[in-house]
Structures are given as C-alpha cells and as structure tokens.
PDB file of C-alpha atoms in Angstrom:
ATOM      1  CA  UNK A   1       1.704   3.470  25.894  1.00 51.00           C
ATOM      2  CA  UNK A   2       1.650   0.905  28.688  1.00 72.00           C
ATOM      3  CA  UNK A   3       1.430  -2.382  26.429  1.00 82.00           C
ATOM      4  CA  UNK A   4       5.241  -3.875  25.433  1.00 94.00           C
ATOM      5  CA  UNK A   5       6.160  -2.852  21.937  1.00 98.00           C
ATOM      6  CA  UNK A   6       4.747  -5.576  19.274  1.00 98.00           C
ATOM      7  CA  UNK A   7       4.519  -5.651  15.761  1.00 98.00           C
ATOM      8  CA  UNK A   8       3.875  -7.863  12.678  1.00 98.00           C
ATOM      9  CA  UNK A   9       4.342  -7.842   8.557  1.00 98.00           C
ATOM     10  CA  UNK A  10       1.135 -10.606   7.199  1.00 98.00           C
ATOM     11  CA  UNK A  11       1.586 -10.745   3.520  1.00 97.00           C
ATOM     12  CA  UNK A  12      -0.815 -12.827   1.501  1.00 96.00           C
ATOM     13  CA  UNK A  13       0.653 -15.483  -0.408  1.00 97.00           C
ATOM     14  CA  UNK A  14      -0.778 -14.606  -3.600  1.00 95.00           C
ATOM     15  CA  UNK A  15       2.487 -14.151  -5.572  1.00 94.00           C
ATOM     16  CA  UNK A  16       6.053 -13.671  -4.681  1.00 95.00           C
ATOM     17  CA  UNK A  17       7.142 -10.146  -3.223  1.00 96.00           C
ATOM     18  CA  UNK A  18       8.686  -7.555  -4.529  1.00 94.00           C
ATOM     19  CA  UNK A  19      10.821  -4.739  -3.413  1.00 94.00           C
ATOM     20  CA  UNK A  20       7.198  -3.015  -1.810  1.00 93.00           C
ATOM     21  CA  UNK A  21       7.137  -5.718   0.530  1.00 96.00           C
ATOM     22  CA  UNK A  22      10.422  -5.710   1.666  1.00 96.00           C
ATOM     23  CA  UNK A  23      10.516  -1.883   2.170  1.00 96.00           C
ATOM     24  CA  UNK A  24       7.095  -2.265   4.343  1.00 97.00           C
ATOM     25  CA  UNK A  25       8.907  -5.639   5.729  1.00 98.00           C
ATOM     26  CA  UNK A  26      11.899  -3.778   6.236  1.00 97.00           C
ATOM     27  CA  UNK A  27      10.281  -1.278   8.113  1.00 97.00           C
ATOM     28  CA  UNK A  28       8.293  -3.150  10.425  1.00 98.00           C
ATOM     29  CA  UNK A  29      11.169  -5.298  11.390  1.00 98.00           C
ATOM     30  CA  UNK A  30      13.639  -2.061  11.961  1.00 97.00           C
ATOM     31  CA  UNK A  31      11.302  -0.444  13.951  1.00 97.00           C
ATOM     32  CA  UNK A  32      10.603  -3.393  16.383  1.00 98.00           C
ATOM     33  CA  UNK A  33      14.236  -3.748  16.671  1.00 97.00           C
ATOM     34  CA  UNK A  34      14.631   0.218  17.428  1.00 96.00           C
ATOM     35  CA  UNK A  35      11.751  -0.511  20.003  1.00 96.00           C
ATOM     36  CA  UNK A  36      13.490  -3.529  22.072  1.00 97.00           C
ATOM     37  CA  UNK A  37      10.320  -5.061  20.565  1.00 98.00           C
ATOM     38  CA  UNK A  38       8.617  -8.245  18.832  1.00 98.00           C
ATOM     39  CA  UNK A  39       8.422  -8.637  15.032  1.00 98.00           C
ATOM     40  CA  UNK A  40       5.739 -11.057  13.956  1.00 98.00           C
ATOM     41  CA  UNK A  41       4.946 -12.799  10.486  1.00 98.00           C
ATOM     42  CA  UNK A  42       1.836 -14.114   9.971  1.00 98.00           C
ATOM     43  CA  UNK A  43       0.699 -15.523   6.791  1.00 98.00           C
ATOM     44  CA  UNK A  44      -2.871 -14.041   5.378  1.00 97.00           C
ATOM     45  CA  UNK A  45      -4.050 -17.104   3.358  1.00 96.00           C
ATOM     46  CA  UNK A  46      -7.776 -16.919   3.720  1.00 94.00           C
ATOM     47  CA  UNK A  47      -8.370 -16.573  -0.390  1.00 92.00           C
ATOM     48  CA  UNK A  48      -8.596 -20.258  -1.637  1.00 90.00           C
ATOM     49  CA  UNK A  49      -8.520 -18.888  -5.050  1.00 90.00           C
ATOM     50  CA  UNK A  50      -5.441 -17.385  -5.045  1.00 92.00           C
ATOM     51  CA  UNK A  51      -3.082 -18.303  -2.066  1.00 95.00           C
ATOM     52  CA  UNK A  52      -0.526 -21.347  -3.342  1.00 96.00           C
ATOM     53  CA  UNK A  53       1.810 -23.103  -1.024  1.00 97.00           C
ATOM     54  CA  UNK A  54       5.049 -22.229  -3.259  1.00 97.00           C
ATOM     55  CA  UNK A  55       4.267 -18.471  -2.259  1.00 97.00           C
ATOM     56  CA  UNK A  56       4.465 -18.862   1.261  1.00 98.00           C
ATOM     57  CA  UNK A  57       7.225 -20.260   1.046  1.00 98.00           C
ATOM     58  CA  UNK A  58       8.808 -17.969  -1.222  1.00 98.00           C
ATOM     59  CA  UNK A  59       7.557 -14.991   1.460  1.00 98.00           C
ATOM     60  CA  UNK A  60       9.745 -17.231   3.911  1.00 98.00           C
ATOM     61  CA  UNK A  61      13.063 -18.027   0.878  1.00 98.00           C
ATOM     62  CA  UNK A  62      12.522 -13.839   0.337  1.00 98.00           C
ATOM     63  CA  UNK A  63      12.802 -12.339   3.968  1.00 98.00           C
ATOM     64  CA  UNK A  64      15.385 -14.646   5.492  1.00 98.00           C
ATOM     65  CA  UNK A  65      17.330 -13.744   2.037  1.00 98.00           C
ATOM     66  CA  UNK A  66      16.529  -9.619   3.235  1.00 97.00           C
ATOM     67  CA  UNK A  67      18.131 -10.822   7.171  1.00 97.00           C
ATOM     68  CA  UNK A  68      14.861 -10.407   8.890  1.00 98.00           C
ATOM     69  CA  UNK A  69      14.188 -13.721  11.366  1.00 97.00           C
ATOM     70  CA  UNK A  70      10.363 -13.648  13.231  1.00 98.00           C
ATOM     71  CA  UNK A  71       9.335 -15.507  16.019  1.00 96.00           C
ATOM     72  CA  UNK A  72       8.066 -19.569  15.652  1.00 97.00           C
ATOM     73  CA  UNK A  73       5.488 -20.940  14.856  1.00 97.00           C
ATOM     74  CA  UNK A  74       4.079 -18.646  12.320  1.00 98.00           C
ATOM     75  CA  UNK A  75       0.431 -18.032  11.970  1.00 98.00           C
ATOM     76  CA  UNK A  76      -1.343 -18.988   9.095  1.00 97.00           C
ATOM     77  CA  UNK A  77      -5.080 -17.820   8.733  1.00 97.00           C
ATOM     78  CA  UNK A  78      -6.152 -20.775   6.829  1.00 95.00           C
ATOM     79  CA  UNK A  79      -5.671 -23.024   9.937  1.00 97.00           C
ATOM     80  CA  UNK A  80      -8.094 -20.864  11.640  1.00 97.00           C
ATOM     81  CA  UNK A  81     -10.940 -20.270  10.324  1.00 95.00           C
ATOM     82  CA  UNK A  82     -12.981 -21.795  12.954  1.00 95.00           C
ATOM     83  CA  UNK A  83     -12.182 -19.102  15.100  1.00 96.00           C
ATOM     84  CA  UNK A  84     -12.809 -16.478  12.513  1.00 97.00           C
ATOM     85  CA  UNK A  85     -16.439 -18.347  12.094  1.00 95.00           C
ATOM     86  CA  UNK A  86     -16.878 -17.818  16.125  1.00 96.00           C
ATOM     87  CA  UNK A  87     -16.463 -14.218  15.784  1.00 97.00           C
ATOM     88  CA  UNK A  88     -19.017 -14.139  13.057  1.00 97.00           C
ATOM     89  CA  UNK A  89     -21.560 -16.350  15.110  1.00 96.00           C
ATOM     90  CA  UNK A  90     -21.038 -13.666  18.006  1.00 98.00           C
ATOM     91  CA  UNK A  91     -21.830 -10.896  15.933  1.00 98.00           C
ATOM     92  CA  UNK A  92     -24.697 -12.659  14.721  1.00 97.00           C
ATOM     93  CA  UNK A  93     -26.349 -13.314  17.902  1.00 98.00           C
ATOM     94  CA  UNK A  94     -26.128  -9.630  18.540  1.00 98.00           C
ATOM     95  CA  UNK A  95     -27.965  -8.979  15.481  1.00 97.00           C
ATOM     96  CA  UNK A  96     -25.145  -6.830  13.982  1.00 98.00           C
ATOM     97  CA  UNK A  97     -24.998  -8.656  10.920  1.00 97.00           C
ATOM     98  CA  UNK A  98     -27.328  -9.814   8.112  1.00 96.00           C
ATOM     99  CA  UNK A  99     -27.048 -12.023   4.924  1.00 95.00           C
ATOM    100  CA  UNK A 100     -26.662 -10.580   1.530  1.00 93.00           C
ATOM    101  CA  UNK A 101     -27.181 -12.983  -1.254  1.00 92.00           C
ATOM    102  CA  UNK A 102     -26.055 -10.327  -3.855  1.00 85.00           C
ATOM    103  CA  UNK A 103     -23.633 -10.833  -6.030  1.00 77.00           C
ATOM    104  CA  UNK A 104     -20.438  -8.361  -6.799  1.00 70.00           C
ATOM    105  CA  UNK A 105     -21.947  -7.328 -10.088  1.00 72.00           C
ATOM    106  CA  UNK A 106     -25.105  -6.164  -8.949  1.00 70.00           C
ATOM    107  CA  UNK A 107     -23.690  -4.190  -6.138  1.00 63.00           C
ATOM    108  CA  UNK A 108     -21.716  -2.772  -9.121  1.00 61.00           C
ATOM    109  CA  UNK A 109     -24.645  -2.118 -10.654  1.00 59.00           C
ATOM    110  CA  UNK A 110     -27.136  -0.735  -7.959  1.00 52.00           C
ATOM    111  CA  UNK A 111     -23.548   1.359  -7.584  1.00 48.00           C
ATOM    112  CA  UNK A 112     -23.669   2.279 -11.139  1.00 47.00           C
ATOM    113  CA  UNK A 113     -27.140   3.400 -11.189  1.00 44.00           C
ATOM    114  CA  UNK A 114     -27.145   5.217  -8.015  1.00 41.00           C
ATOM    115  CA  UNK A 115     -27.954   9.172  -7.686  1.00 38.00           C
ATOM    116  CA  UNK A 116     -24.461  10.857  -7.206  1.00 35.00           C
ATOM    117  CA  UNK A 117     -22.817   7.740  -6.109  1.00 40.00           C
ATOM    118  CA  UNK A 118     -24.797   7.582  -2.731  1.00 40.00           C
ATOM    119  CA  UNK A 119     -22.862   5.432  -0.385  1.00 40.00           C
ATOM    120  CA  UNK A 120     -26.312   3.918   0.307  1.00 42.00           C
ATOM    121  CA  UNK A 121     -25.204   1.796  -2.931  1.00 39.00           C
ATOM    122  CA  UNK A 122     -22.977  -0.187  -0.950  1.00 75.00           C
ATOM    123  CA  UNK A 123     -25.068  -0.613   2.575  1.00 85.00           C
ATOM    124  CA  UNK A 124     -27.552  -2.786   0.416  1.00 86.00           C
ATOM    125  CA  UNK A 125     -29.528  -3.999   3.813  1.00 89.00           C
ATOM    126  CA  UNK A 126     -31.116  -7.260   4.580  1.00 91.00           C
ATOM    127  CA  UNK A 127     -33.805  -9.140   2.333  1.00 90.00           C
ATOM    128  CA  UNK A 128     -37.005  -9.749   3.304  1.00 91.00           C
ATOM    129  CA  UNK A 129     -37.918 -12.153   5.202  1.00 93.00           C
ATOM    130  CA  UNK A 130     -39.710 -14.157   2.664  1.00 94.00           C
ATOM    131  CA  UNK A 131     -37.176 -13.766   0.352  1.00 94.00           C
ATOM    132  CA  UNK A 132     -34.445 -14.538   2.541  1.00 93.00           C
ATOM    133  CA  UNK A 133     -35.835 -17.974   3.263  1.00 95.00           C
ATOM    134  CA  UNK A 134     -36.316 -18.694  -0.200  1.00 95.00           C
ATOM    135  CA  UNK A 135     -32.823 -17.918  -1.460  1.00 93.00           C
ATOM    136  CA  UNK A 136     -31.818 -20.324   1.516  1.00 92.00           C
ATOM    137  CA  UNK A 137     -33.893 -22.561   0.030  1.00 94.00           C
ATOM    138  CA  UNK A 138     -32.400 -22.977  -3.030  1.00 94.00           C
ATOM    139  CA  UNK A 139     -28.906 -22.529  -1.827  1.00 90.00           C
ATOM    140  CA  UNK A 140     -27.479 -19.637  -3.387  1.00 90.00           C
ATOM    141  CA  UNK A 141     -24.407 -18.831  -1.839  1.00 89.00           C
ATOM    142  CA  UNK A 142     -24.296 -15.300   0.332  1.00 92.00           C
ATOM    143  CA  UNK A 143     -21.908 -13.247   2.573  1.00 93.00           C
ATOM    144  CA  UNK A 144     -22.173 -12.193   6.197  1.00 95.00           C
ATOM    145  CA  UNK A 145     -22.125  -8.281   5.819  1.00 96.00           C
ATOM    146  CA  UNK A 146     -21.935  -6.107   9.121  1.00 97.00           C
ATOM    147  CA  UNK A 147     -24.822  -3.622   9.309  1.00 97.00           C
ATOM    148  CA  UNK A 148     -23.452  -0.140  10.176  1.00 97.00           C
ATOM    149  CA  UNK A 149     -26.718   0.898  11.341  1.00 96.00           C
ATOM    150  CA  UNK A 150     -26.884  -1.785  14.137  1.00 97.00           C
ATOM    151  CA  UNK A 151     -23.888  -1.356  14.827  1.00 98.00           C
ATOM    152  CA  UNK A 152     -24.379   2.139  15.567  1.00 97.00           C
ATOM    153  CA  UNK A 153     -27.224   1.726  17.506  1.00 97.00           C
ATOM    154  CA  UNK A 154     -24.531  -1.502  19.837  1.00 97.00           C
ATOM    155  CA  UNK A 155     -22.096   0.997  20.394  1.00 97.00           C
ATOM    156  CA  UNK A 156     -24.332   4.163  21.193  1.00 97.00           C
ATOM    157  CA  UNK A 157     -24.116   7.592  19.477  1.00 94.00           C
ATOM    158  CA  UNK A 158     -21.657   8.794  21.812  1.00 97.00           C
ATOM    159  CA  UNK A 159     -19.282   6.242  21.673  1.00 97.00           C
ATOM    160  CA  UNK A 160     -19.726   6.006  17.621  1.00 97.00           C
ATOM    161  CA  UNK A 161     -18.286   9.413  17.889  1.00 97.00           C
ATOM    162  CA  UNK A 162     -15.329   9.285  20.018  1.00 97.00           C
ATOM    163  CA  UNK A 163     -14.266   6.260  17.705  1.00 98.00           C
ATOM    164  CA  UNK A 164     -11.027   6.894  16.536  1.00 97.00           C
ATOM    165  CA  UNK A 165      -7.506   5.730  16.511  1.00 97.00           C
ATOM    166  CA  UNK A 166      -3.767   6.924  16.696  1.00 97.00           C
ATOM    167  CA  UNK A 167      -1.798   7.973  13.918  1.00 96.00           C
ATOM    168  CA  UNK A 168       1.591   7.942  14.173  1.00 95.00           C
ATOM    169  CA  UNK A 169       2.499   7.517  10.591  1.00 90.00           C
ATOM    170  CA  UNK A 170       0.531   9.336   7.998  1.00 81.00           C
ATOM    171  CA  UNK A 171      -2.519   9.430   6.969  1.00 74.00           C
ATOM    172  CA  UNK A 172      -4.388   9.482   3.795  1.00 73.00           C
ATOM    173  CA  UNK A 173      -4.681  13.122   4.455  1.00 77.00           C
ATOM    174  CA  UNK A 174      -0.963  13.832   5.861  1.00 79.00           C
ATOM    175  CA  UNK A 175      -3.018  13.521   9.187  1.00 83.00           C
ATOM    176  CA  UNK A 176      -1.245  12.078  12.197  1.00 90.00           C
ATOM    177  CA  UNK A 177      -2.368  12.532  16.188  1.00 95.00           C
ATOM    178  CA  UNK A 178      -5.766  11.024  16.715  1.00 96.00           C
ATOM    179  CA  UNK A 179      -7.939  10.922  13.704  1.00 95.00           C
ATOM    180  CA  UNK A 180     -11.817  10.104  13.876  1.00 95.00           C
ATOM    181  CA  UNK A 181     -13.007   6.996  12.381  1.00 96.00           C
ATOM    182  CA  UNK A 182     -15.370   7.037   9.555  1.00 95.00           C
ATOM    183  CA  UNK A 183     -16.211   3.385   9.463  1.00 96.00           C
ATOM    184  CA  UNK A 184     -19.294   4.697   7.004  1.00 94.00           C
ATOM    185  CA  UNK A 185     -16.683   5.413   4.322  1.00 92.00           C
ATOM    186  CA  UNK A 186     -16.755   1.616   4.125  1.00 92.00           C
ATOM    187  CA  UNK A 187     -20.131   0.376   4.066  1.00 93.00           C
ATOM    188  CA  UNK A 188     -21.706  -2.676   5.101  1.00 95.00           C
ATOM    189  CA  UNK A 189     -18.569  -4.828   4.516  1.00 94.00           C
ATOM    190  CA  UNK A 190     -18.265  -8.757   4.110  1.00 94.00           C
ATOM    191  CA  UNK A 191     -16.918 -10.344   7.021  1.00 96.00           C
ATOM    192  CA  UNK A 192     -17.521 -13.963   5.610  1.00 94.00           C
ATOM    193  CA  UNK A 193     -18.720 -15.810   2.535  1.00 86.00           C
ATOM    194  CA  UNK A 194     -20.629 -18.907   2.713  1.00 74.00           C
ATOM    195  CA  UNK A 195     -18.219 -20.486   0.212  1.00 65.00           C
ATOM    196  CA  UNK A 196     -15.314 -18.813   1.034  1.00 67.00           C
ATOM    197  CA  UNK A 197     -15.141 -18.356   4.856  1.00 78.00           C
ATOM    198  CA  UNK A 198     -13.233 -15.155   6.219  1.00 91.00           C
ATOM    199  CA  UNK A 199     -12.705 -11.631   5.253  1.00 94.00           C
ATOM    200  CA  UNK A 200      -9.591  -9.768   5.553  1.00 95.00           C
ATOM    201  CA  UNK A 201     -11.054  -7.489   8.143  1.00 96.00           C
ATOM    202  CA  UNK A 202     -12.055  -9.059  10.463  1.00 97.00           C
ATOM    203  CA  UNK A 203      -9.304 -11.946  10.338  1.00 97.00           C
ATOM    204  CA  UNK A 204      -6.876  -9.064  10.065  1.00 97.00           C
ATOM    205  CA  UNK A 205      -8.086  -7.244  13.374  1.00 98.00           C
ATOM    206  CA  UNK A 206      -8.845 -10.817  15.508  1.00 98.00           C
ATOM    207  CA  UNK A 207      -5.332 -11.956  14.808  1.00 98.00           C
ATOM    208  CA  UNK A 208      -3.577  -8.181  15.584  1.00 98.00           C
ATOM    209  CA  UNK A 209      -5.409  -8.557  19.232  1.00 98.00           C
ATOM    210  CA  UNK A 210      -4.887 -12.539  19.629  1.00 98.00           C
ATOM    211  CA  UNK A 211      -1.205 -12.035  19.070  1.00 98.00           C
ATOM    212  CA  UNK A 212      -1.047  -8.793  21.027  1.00 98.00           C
ATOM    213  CA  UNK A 213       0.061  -6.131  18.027  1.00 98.00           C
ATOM    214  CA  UNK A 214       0.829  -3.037  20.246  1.00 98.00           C
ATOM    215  CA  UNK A 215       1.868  -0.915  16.400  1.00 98.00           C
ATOM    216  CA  UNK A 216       0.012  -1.630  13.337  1.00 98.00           C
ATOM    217  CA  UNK A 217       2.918  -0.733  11.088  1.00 98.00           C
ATOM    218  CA  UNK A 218       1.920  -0.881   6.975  1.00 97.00           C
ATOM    219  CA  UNK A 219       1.867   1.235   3.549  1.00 95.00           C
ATOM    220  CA  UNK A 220      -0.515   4.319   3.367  1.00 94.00           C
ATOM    221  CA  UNK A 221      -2.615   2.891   0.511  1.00 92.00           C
ATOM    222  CA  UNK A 222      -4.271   0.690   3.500  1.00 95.00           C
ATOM    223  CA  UNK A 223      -4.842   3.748   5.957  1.00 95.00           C
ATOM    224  CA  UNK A 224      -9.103   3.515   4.810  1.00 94.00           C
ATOM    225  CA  UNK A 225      -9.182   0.074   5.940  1.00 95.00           C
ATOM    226  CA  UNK A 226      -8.608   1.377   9.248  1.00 96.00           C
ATOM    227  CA  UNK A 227     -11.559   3.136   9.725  1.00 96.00           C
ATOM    228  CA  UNK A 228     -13.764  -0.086   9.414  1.00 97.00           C
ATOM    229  CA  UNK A 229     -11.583  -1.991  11.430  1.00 98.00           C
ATOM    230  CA  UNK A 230     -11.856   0.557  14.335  1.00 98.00           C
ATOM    231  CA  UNK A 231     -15.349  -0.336  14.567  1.00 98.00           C
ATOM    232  CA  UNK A 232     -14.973  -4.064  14.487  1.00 98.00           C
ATOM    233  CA  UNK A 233     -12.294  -3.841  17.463  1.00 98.00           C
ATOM    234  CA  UNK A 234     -15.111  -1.558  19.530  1.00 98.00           C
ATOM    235  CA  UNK A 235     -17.828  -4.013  19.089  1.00 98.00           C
ATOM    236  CA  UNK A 236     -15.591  -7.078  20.689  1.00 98.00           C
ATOM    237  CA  UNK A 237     -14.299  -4.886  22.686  1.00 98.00           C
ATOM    238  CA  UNK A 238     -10.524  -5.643  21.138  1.00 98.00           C
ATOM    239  CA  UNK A 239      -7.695  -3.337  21.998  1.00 96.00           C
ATOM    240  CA  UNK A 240      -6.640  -0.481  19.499  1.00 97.00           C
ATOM    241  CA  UNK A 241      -2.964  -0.703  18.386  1.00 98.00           C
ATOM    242  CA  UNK A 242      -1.126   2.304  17.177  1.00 98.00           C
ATOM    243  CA  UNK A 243      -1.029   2.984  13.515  1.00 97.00           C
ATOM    244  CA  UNK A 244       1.556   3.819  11.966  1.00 96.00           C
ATOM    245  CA  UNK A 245       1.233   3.699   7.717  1.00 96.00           C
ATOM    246  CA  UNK A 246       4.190   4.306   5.848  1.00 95.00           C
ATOM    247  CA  UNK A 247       5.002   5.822   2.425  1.00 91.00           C
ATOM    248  CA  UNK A 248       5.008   3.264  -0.375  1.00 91.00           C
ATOM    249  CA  UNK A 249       8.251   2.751  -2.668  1.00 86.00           C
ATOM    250  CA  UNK A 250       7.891   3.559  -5.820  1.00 79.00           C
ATOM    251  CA  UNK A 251       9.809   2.553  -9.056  1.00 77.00           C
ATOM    252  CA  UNK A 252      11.530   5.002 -11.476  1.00 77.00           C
ATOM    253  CA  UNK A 253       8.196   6.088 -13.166  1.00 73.00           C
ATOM    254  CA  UNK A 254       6.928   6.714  -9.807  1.00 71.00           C
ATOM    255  CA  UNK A 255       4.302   3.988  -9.799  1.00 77.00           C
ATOM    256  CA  UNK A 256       4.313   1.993  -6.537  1.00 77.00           C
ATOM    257  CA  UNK A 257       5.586  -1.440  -6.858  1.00 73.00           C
ATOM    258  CA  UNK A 258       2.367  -4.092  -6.982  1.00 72.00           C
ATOM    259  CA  UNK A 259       1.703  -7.544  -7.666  1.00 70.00           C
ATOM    260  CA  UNK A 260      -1.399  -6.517 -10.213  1.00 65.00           C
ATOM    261  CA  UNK A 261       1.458  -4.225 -12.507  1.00 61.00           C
ATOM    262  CA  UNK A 262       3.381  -7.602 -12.548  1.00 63.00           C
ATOM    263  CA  UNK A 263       6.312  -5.998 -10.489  1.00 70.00           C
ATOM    264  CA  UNK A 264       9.976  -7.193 -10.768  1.00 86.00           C
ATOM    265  CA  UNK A 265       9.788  -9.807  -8.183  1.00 93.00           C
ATOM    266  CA  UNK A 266      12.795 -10.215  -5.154  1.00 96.00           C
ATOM    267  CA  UNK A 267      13.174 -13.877  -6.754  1.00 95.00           C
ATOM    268  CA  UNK A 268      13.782 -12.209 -10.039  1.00 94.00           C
ATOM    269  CA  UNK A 269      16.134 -10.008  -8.532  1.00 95.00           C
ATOM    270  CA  UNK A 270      18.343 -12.166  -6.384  1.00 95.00           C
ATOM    271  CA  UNK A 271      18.878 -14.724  -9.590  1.00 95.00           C
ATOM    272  CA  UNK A 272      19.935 -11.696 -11.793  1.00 94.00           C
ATOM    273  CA  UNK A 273      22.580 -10.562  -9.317  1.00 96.00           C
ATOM    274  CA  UNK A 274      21.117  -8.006  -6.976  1.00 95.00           C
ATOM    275  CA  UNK A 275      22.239  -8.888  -3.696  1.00 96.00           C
ATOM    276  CA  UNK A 276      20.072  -8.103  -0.430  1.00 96.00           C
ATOM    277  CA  UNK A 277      22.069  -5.623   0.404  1.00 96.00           C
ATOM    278  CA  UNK A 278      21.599  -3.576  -2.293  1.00 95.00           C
ATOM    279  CA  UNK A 279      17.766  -4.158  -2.061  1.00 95.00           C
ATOM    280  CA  UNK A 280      17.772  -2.470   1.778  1.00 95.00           C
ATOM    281  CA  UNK A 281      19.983  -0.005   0.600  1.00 94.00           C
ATOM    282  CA  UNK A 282      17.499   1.095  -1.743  1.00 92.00           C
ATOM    283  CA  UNK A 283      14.360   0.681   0.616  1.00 92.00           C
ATOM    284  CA  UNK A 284      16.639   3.244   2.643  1.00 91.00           C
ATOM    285  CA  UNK A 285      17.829   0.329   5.531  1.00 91.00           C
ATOM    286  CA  UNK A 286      21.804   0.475   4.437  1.00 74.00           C
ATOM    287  CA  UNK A 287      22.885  -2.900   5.110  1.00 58.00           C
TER     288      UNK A 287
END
C-alpha cells in the first residue's frame, strides 16, 4: 500500500473509558508508532443526548495519563455537521436515499412480526407520496435512510459484487485477506435524523477519508459495521482504508469491558492506585 501509514482512535464521549478503550487506544497508537506513522484522535460527539463536555475531556485527562500524545487540533464531529448534512444532500440528489418517518418501535415491531425474521423488516422503503407530504405536513420528525436497492442499481451489479475490503485483523468469522461486503446484512440504515443530525456511519467514514486514515484499526465487535460502510465509501467514491479489528479485553469473568455493564472506569482506577503502567501492562503494551 502506496498511501503513508495513518491511523486514528474516535471514542464517543458518552462516559469515561475504561481499560477496553485503552487496550484498542493502546493498540492503535503502538501500531502507528511501529509504522513510522500518524495517530489521530478524533472525538465522535454527534449524540446530543448523551455526549457531555466533562467526558471529552476525561478521554483527553485518560490517554495523556496512558502516554499516548495525537496530533493538534483534534476533530470533534459536533463542529461539523454541516458537512455531514452536504453529504446527505448529495446522496439525495442522486436519489439514493428516502425519508422514513417511522419510529424505532415500530421497526421493532414490523421486525417482531415478520416471517422468519426477513431482513425485509428493516429495509422498510419510502412512503407514498401522499403520505409522505402529509407527515411533512404536520411535522413529524423522520430520518434520512439509504436505500440499498438504489444504491445497487448507482453502483451497478458488477461493481456491487467486487465490493469488499481488506482484512488484516480478524474478522467476525476469523476471516482475514479480502472479505466481500455484505452491506445487505445492514439494511436501509439512518444516515441522519431530522432532530438529531448525523449518523455514526456516515460521519465515521467522511472523517476516516477527510483526515486520510490509511488503517482502520478497532475491536472485532465493530467488524459488521464495515460492511455498510464499504458501500457508503463506493458511492462518494472515498478511498478504502485497511481494516484491521482487534480482539477485545475482557475482565476476569470473560465479559468484555463496556460502558452499558458499568465497567471499572480508568478514572476509578488511577484514584485507587493503579498506575498506567500497570494498565498497559495488562492490555499487553509493557510499559
């Protein structure tokens, strides 16, 4: 690969971190340094509802406590959503996405009651016309949802075929080489809420080709969002990185570490002694 060695860590600041984060931190950072390459932090703070200020900065108190540094100024996705919108807009003049007024419960639902769990359930399709213009009328809030059919029929049969990216890592399988995408193992997924602005795809994939990630370098449990997000890069025509998922750390009962289980936090750990040497020793990283 012709394309100087780049790569990035973009937690969300919807808590502090734990020791997951620094082991996938950790790794990212090592492995740029390995490379002779760039480690980038960017800051994934499109969810109003759940980002807070005092996170990101304890992502910032947390990995200059672990020794990593990252280069200046450090992008944070809630100062551009404007550009996020843009890439929406362009996909909407192309016709490649639609509006879907649904809520999460009744795509639940019309999953729920679906034969066999057909993945139909979650490409609900446009509304009617009529009805479309009269739930804009009485302005009930909707998403911008990509249509995998149109986009199929954008990027031609052929080329929907040959989509695929690099593994270098492992994947969900224990696959690694070049694995075919299956962007239909997603559905028609939300790019942007009316009320809400951006989705994590496609902010995540706009920002890895604005800031020239080369390696995509992140825990296995995120190895299916790849598939979509193969697709989104072929229909702006966006460079593939490399992508290389990791294994996750895991905790003495073998669960992996996550903000949802209410995980021992690095904040937690530093103030009861543990030093951040011991924490890389641990995540495998010595001092």
């Amino acid at each position: 690969m012709d394309r100087p060695f780049v790569t990035r860590f973009a937690p969300s600041p919807t808590g502090r971190l734990h020791k997951g984060h620094a082991f996938s931190a950790l790794t990212a950072y090592q492995t740029a340094k390995d490379a002779n390459g760039r480690f980038i932090l960017r800051i994934e703070d499109i969810d109003p509802t759940r980002c807070r200020p005092e996170y990101e900065d304890g992502i910032y108190e947390d990995l200059r406590w672990l020794g990593l540094d990252w280069e200046e100024p450090v992008r944070r996705q809630s100062d551009h959503l404007a550009d996020y919108a843009a890439a929406v807009d362009a996909l909407r003049e192309r016709g490649l996405v639609y509006r879907c007024f649904r809520t999460r419960k009744e795509i639940l639902d019309g999953i729920g009651h679906a034969p066999h769990g057909s993945a139909d359930a979650v490409r609900p399709g446009p509304h009617s016309p009529d009805e479309e213009a009269e739930l804009l009328a009485s302005g009930k809030a909707y998403a911008w949802r990509l249509s995998l059919d149109r986009a199929h029929e954008a990027l031609g049969g052929a080329a929907w075929e040959a989509l695929s990216f690099y593994e270098e890592g492992t994947g969900s399988d224990g696959e690694s080489g070049w694995v075919k995408a299956r962007p239909e193992t997603a559905g028609d997924v939300v790019l942007s809420r009316k009320d809400a602005g951006t989705a994590y795809h496609l902010a995540a994939v706009h920002d890895d080709a604005l800031q020239g990630i080369s390696h995509v370098i992140r825990g296995v449990d995120l190895v299916e969002a790849t598939h979509i997000q193969r697709l989104i890069q072929a229909l702006f025509d966006w460079p593939a990185p490399v992508y290389r998922h990791h294994r996750l750390m895991t905790g003495p009962d073998g669960r992996r570490y996550a903000k949802r289980d209410g995980s021992v936090t690095l904040k937690s750990l530093r103030e009861s002694g543990t030093t951040a040497t011991d924490i890389r020793a641990e995540a495998g990283f010595g001092a």
